[in-house]
Structures are given as structure tokens and as C-alpha cells.
XYZ file of C-alpha atoms in Angstrom:
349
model
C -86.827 -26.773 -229.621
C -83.548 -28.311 -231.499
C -80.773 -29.678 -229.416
C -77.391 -27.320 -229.882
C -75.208 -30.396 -231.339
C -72.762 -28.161 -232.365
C -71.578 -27.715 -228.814
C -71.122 -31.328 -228.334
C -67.486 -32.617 -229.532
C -66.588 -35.460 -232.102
C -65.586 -38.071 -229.797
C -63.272 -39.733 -231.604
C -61.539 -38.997 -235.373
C -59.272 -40.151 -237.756
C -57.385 -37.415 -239.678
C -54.038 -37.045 -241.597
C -50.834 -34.591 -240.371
C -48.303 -34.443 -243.398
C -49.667 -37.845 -244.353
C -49.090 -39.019 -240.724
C -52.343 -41.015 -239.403
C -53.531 -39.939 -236.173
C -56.647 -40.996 -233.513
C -57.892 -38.022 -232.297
C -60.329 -38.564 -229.030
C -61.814 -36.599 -226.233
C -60.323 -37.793 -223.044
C -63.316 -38.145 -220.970
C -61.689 -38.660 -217.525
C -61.069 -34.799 -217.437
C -64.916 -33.760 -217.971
C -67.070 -32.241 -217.000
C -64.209 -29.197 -215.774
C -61.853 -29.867 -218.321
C -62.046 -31.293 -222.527
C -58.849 -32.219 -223.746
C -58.185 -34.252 -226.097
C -55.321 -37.157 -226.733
C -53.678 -37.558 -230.375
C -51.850 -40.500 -231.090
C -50.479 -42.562 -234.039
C -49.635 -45.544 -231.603
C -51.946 -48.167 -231.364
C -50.666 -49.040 -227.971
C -52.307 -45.268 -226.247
C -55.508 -46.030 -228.189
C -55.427 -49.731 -226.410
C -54.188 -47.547 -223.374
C -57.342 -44.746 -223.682
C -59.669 -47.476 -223.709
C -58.436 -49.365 -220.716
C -58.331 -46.335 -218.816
C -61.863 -44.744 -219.606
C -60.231 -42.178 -221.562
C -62.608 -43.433 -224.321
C -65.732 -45.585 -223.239
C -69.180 -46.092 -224.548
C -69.766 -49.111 -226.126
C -69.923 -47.783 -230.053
C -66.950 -45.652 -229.537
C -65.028 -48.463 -227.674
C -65.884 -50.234 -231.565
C -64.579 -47.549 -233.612
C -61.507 -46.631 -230.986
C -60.569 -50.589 -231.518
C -60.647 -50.538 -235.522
C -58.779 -47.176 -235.687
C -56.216 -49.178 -233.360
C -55.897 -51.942 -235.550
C -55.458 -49.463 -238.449
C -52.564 -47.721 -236.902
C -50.686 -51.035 -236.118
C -51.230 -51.911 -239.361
C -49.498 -48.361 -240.748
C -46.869 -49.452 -237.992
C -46.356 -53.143 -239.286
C -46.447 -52.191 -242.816
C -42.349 -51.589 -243.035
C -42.005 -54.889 -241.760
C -41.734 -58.342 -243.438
C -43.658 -60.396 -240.705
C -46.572 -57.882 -241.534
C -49.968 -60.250 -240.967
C -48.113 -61.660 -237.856
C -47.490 -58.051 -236.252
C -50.826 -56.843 -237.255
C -52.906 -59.908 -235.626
C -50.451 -59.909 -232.531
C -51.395 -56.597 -231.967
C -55.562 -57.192 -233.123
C -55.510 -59.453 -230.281
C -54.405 -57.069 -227.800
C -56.266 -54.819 -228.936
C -59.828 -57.016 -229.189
C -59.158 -58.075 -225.089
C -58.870 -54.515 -224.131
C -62.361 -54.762 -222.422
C -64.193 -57.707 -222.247
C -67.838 -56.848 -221.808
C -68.466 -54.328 -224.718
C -68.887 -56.601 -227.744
C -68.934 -53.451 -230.443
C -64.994 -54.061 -229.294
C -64.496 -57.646 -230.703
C -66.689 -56.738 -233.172
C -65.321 -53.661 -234.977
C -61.630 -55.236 -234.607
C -62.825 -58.476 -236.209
C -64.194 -56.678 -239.049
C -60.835 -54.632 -239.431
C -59.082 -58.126 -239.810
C -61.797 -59.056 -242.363
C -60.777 -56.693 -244.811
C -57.437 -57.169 -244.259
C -57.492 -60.755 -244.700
C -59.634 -60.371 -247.676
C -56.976 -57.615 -249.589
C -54.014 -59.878 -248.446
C -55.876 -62.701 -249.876
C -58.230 -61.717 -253.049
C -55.402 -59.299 -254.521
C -52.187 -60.042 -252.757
C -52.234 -56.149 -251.725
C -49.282 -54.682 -250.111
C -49.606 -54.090 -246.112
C -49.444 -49.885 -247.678
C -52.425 -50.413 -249.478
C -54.072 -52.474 -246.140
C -53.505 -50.011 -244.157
C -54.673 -47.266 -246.089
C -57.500 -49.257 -246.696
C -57.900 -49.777 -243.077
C -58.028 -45.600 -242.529
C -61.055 -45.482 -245.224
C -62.477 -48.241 -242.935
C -62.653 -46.318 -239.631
C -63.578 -43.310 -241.636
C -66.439 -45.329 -242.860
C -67.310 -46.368 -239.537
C -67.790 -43.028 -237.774
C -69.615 -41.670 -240.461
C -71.825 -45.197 -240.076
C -72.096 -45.004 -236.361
C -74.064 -41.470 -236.492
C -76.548 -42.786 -239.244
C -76.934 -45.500 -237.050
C -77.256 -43.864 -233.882
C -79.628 -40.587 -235.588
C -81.917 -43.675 -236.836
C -81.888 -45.158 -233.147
C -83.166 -41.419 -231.784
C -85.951 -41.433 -234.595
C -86.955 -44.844 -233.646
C -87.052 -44.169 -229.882
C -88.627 -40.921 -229.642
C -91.887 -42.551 -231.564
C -92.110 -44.808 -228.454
C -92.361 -41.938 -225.899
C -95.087 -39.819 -225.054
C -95.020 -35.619 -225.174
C -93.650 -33.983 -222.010
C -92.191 -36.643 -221.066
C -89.206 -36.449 -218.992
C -86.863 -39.526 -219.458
C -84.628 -41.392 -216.536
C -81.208 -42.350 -217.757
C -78.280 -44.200 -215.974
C -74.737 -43.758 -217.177
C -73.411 -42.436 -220.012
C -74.967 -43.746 -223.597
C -74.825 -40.584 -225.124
C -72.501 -38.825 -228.019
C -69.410 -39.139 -225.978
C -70.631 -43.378 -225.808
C -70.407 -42.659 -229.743
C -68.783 -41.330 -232.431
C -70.953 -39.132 -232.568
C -75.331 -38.278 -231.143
C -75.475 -41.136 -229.195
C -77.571 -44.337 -228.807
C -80.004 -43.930 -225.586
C -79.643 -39.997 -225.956
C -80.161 -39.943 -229.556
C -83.274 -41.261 -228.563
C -83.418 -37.871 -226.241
C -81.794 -35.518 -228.717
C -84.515 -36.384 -231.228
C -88.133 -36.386 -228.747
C -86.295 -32.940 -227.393
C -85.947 -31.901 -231.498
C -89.708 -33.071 -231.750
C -91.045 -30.923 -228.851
C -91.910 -34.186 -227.104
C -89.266 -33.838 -223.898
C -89.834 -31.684 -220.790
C -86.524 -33.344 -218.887
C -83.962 -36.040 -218.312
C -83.139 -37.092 -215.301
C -79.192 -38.515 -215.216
C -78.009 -40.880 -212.478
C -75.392 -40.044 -211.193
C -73.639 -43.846 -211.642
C -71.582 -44.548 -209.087
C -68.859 -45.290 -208.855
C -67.090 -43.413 -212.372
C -70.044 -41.165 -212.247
C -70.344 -41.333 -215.998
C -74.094 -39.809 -215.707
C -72.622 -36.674 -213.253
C -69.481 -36.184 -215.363
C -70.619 -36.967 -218.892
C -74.504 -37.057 -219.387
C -74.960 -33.748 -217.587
C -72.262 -32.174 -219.103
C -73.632 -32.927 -222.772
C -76.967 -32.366 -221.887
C -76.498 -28.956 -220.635
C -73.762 -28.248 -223.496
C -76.944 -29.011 -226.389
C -79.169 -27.169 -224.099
C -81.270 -30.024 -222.948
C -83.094 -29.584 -219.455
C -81.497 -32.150 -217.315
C -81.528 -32.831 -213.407
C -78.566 -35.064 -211.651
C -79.640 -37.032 -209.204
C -77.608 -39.436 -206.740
C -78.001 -43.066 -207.625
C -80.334 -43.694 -205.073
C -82.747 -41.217 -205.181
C -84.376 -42.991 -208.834
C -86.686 -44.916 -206.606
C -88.238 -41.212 -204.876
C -88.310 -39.141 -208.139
C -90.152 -42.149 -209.928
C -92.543 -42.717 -206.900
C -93.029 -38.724 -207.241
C -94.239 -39.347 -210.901
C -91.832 -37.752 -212.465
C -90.370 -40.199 -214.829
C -92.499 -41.254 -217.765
C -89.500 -43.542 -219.378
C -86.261 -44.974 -218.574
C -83.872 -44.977 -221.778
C -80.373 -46.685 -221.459
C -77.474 -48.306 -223.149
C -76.144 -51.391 -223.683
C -72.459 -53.193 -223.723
C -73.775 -56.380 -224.705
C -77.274 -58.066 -225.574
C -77.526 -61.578 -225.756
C -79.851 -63.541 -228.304
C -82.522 -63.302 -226.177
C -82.467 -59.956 -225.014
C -80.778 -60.089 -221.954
C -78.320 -57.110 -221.139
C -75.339 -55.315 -220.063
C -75.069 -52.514 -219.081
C -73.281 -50.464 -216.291
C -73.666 -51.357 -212.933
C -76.873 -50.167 -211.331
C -79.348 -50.580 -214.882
C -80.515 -53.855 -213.074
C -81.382 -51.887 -210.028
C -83.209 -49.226 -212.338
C -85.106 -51.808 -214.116
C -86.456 -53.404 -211.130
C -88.024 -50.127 -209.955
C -88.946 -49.247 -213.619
C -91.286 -52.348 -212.966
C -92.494 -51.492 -209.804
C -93.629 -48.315 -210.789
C -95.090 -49.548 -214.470
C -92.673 -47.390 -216.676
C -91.596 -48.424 -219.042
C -87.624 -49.415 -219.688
C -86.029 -48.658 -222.929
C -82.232 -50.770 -224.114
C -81.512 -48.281 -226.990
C -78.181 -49.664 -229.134
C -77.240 -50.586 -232.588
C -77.197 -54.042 -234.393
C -73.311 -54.547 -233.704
C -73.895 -54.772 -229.721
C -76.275 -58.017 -230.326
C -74.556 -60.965 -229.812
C -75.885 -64.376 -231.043
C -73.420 -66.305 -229.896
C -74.484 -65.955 -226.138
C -77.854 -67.921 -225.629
C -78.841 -65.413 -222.617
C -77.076 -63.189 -220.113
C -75.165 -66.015 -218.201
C -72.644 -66.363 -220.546
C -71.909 -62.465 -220.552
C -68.307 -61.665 -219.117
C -68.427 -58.957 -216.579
C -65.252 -57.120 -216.357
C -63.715 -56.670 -213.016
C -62.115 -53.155 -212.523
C -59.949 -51.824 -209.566
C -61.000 -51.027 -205.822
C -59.431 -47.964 -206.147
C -62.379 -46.343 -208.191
C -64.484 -47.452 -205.306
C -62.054 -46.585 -202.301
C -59.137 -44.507 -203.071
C -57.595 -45.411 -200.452
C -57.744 -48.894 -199.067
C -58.754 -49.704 -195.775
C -57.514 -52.708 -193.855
C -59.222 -55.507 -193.742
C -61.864 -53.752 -196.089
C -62.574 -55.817 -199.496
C -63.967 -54.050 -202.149
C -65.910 -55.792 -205.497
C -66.280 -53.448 -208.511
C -67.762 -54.887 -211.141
C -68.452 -52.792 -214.357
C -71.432 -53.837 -215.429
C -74.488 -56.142 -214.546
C -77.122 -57.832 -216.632
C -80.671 -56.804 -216.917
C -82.847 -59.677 -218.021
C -85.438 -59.178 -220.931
C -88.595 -59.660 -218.676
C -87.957 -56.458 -217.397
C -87.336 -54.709 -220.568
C -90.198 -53.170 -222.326
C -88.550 -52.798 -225.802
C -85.192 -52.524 -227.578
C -84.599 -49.766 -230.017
C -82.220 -50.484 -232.953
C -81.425 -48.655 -236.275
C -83.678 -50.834 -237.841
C -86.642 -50.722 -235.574
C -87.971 -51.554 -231.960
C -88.292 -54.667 -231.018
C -89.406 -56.772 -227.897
C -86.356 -58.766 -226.567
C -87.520 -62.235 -227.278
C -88.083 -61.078 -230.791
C -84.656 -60.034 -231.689
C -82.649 -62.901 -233.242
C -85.977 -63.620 -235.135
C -86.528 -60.690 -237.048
C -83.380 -59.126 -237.373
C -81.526 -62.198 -238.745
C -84.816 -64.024 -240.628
């Protein structure tokens, strides 16, 4: 059985029209009924599509970010404050979303090279910021290495016909492109080794009823929704062998973010001995945060809870919550699985 990936859409692209840069992303707040897609050569919509879920996923958030900074940069270029315009707008751009750290991350090392040309070689802000579009092309073509290396990685950890429990979206559409916790998926289902995924639905965005489902079903992937809380029934049922998700943000020692409800998932993942999978790249490690504590949860609005408000009614909505690394079982990187205590040792030795 191989996975129909030529169904699935590039999430996000840079391209050229009559030498005009554009971003070219699927907006996911339309799917599952509708794919559309949003080209800009703004920065500001990019900043805009990420604020607004249009584009979401922690790796895509990354390369949505750089090919932001790249456009203000083609924007700045006829200007003679140049570096000033292009790090006023970086900065907007990095605080678009505070919990993904593949955010800061990908816009910091857009400013890197920038910084280095202006410096080293006294390059003009043309040559930046065409230097900046080779960049984000770089970086998609990067992400889907990284992401394919993830799925090989991950599918070696699970056993055959196994049927896999995911929450939220961590898939292609998370990703320029295959997907961190269903590249892990993609490649078991390639291998023969997958009977089923079972998608949250993940309330309150339903980013596992709208997105996971839809690509699943789109590459031809067996997949069942289920409400948020039925996980706890289907797993008591035995029909979960693994749980495989995402990640915004791990911390040195393996705590992590992820959307709200993983913690939830985890917890019953340990209660019912399966074991719980983070799957994500290098870039969403950070070792600046000792442990999960010093993650920033972003706050979003009551209204994706309760359209409508209701008096006297308060309503908290945070994004995301933090799992902590006793109850993960392993995280899967591009460079190999690790157990969560392990992580600043022997990826940075």
C-alpha cells in the first residue's frame, strides 16, 4: 500500500509572476469543503494568514514567517532606511504567534543571512532579498527531507497493523510539505505496517475533523474521526496501538506543546500502557526554556469557543497545553528517536 501524495497540496510556495515574488498557501480555514488558496506579495497578509489560521502547523508557521520576511525585504529594498524597514517588519512578523518556536526560529535565521550579506559584502538590499527568496526556497525543499526522515524514523517504532491515535493537525498541511506526526503515518502505511488512524476531532478549531481527515482520506489512508472525548472508549476497546502527535514547542527537557487536549491524550495513553509518540524536527527544540513552565501559551478569542457570547458566561481558550516528558514514550526527530531527557544531550554533544 503507498499513500496517494499526489492528492495532497503544497501547503505553502514561493514562485515568481513576471519577476514579481509571491507566497502562495492553502487557506486552511475553508477545508475540508472548500481548497483555495491566498497569493500575496505583502508581507503584512502572510503575517495576517498566520494570525488567522489560514496557515498553521508549526513547520509551516516557520517557513510562512521567512517567506514574510523575504517579501518585506523585496518591499524595503527601494528604500534608503532598508535594515530599519526590514527588522521593523521581522519583528512583527516573529510575534505573530507566540507558542510555535519554528516561527522565531525561521525569521531569525532570515535576519542571519541578511545581516551577514549586509555585513561580509556590503550587498545591496536587491541582492538580500533575492537572496532571501533562494532562502525560503531552500527551506521548503529542507522541511520535506526533514519531515520524510521523521516518517522513516517513526514508523520503525510501531508495530504492523497497528492503527495510530492522533490529535490535531501535524500533518502535510502542518508542513510544507508530508508532515511531521503523519509522516510518521504516511511511511508505516507505505511499509504495510498501518491498519488505521484514528483523528480527534480537536475541539475547538477542529483541526483533526477539518484537516487530518481530509488529508488522510485525500492519500487514501483508512482513517476514523472521532469526537474528542471518545479517545478514552476506543483505547479501552483496544483499538489504539500508538498515539503519534505534534509539537509547537519542546523544551530542553522534553516537555511539550502542543494543541490543547495532547495533555489529556497523554494521560490516558498512560493509563492504558500505549505508548505516546512527540514526532517534530530539530528547529521546534528549544534550549533556551529549562522545562515546560517557561512555555508561552497563546490566548485566542472566545468566539472560536462560543460564537456568540452569553452573558455573564466567561470563556478561556487557550491554544495549546504542555505535556510533560514522563508521559512521553519517545520523540522522533530527523535525526533519530530519542527519550525526552536525552535530547539536549545527544543532539547538541
Amino acid at each position: 500500500m503507498v499513500p496517494n501524495l499526489e492528492n495532497l497540496p503544497r501547503t505553502i510556495v514561493v514562485e515568481r509572476r513576471d519577476a514579481v515574488p509571491v507566497v502562495r498557501m492553502i487557506d486552511q480555514r475553508l477545508l475540508p469543503y472548500e481548497e483555495a488558496y491566498l497569493e500575496t506579495s505583502d508581507w503584512r497578509m502572510v503575517v495576517d494568514a498566520i494570525k488567522t489560521l489560514a496557515v498553521r502547523g508549526a513547520p509551516a508557521i516557520g517557513v510562512a514567517g521567512a517567506a514574510a520576511v523575504m517579501l518585506s525585504a523585496y518591499e524595503a529594498a527601494d528604500f534608503d532606511d532598508f535594515s530599519q524597514r526590514l527588522s521593523a517588519a521581522a519583528a512583527e512578523i516573529e510575534h505573530a504567534r507566540p507558542t510555535a518556536v519554528n516561527l522565531a526560529w525561521a525569521v531569525r535565521r532570515a535576519m542571519e543571512l541578511a545581516a551577514d550579506m549586509a555585513r561580509d559584502g556590503g550587498e545591496e538590499p536587491a541582492a538580500i532579498a533575492e537572496a532571501l527568496f533562494a532562502l525560503c526556497e531552500e527551506m521548503i525543499r529542507e522541511d520535506e527531507a526533514v519531515n520524510r526522515a521523521i516518517g522513516r524514523y517513526g514508523a520503525a517504532l510501531l508495530p504492523d497493523n497497528c492503527a495510530v491515535l492522533t490529535h490535531c493537525n501535524a500533518g502535510s498541511l502542518a508542513t510544507a510539505f508530508y508532515g511531521t506526526a503523519l509522516g510518521v503515518v504516511y511511511a508505516a502505511f507505505e511499509q504495510g505496517k498501518l491498519r488505521r488512524v484514528y483523528s480527534d476531532e480537536t475541539r475547538p478549531v477542529g483541526q483533526g475533523a477539518r484537516l487530518t481527515v481530509w488529508e488522510l482520506s485525500r492519500a487514501g489512508v483508512p482513517v476514523t474521526l472521532i469526537c474528542d472525548d471518545m479517545a478514552a472508549s476506543v483505547m479501552a476497546a483496544g483499538k489504539v496501538d500508538a498515539v503519534v502527535v505534534g509539537a509547537d514547542r519542546i523544551a530542553a527537557n522534553g516537555d511539550t506543546a502542543n494543541k490543547i487536549g495532547t495533555l489529556g491524550v497523554a494521560v490516558l495513553a498512560r493509563h492504558f500502557g500505549i505508548p505516546f509518540y512527540v514526532a517534530a524536527p530539530r528547529s521546534t527544540i528549544d534550549l533556551s526554556l529549562a522545562d515546560g513552565a517557561g512555555i508561552v501559551i497563546e490566548q485566542r478569542s472566545a468566539a472560536e469557543v462560543l460564537p456568540r457570547p452569553i452573558p455573564g458566561v466567561d470563556v478561556e481558550n487557550p491554544a495549546f497545553d504542555v505535556t510533560p516528558a514522563h508521559l512521553i514514550s519517545a520523540i522522533i526527530t530527523e535525526v533519530g528517536v530519542f527519550a525526552p531527557n536525552d535530547l539536549e544531550k545527544e543532539l547538541w554533544k
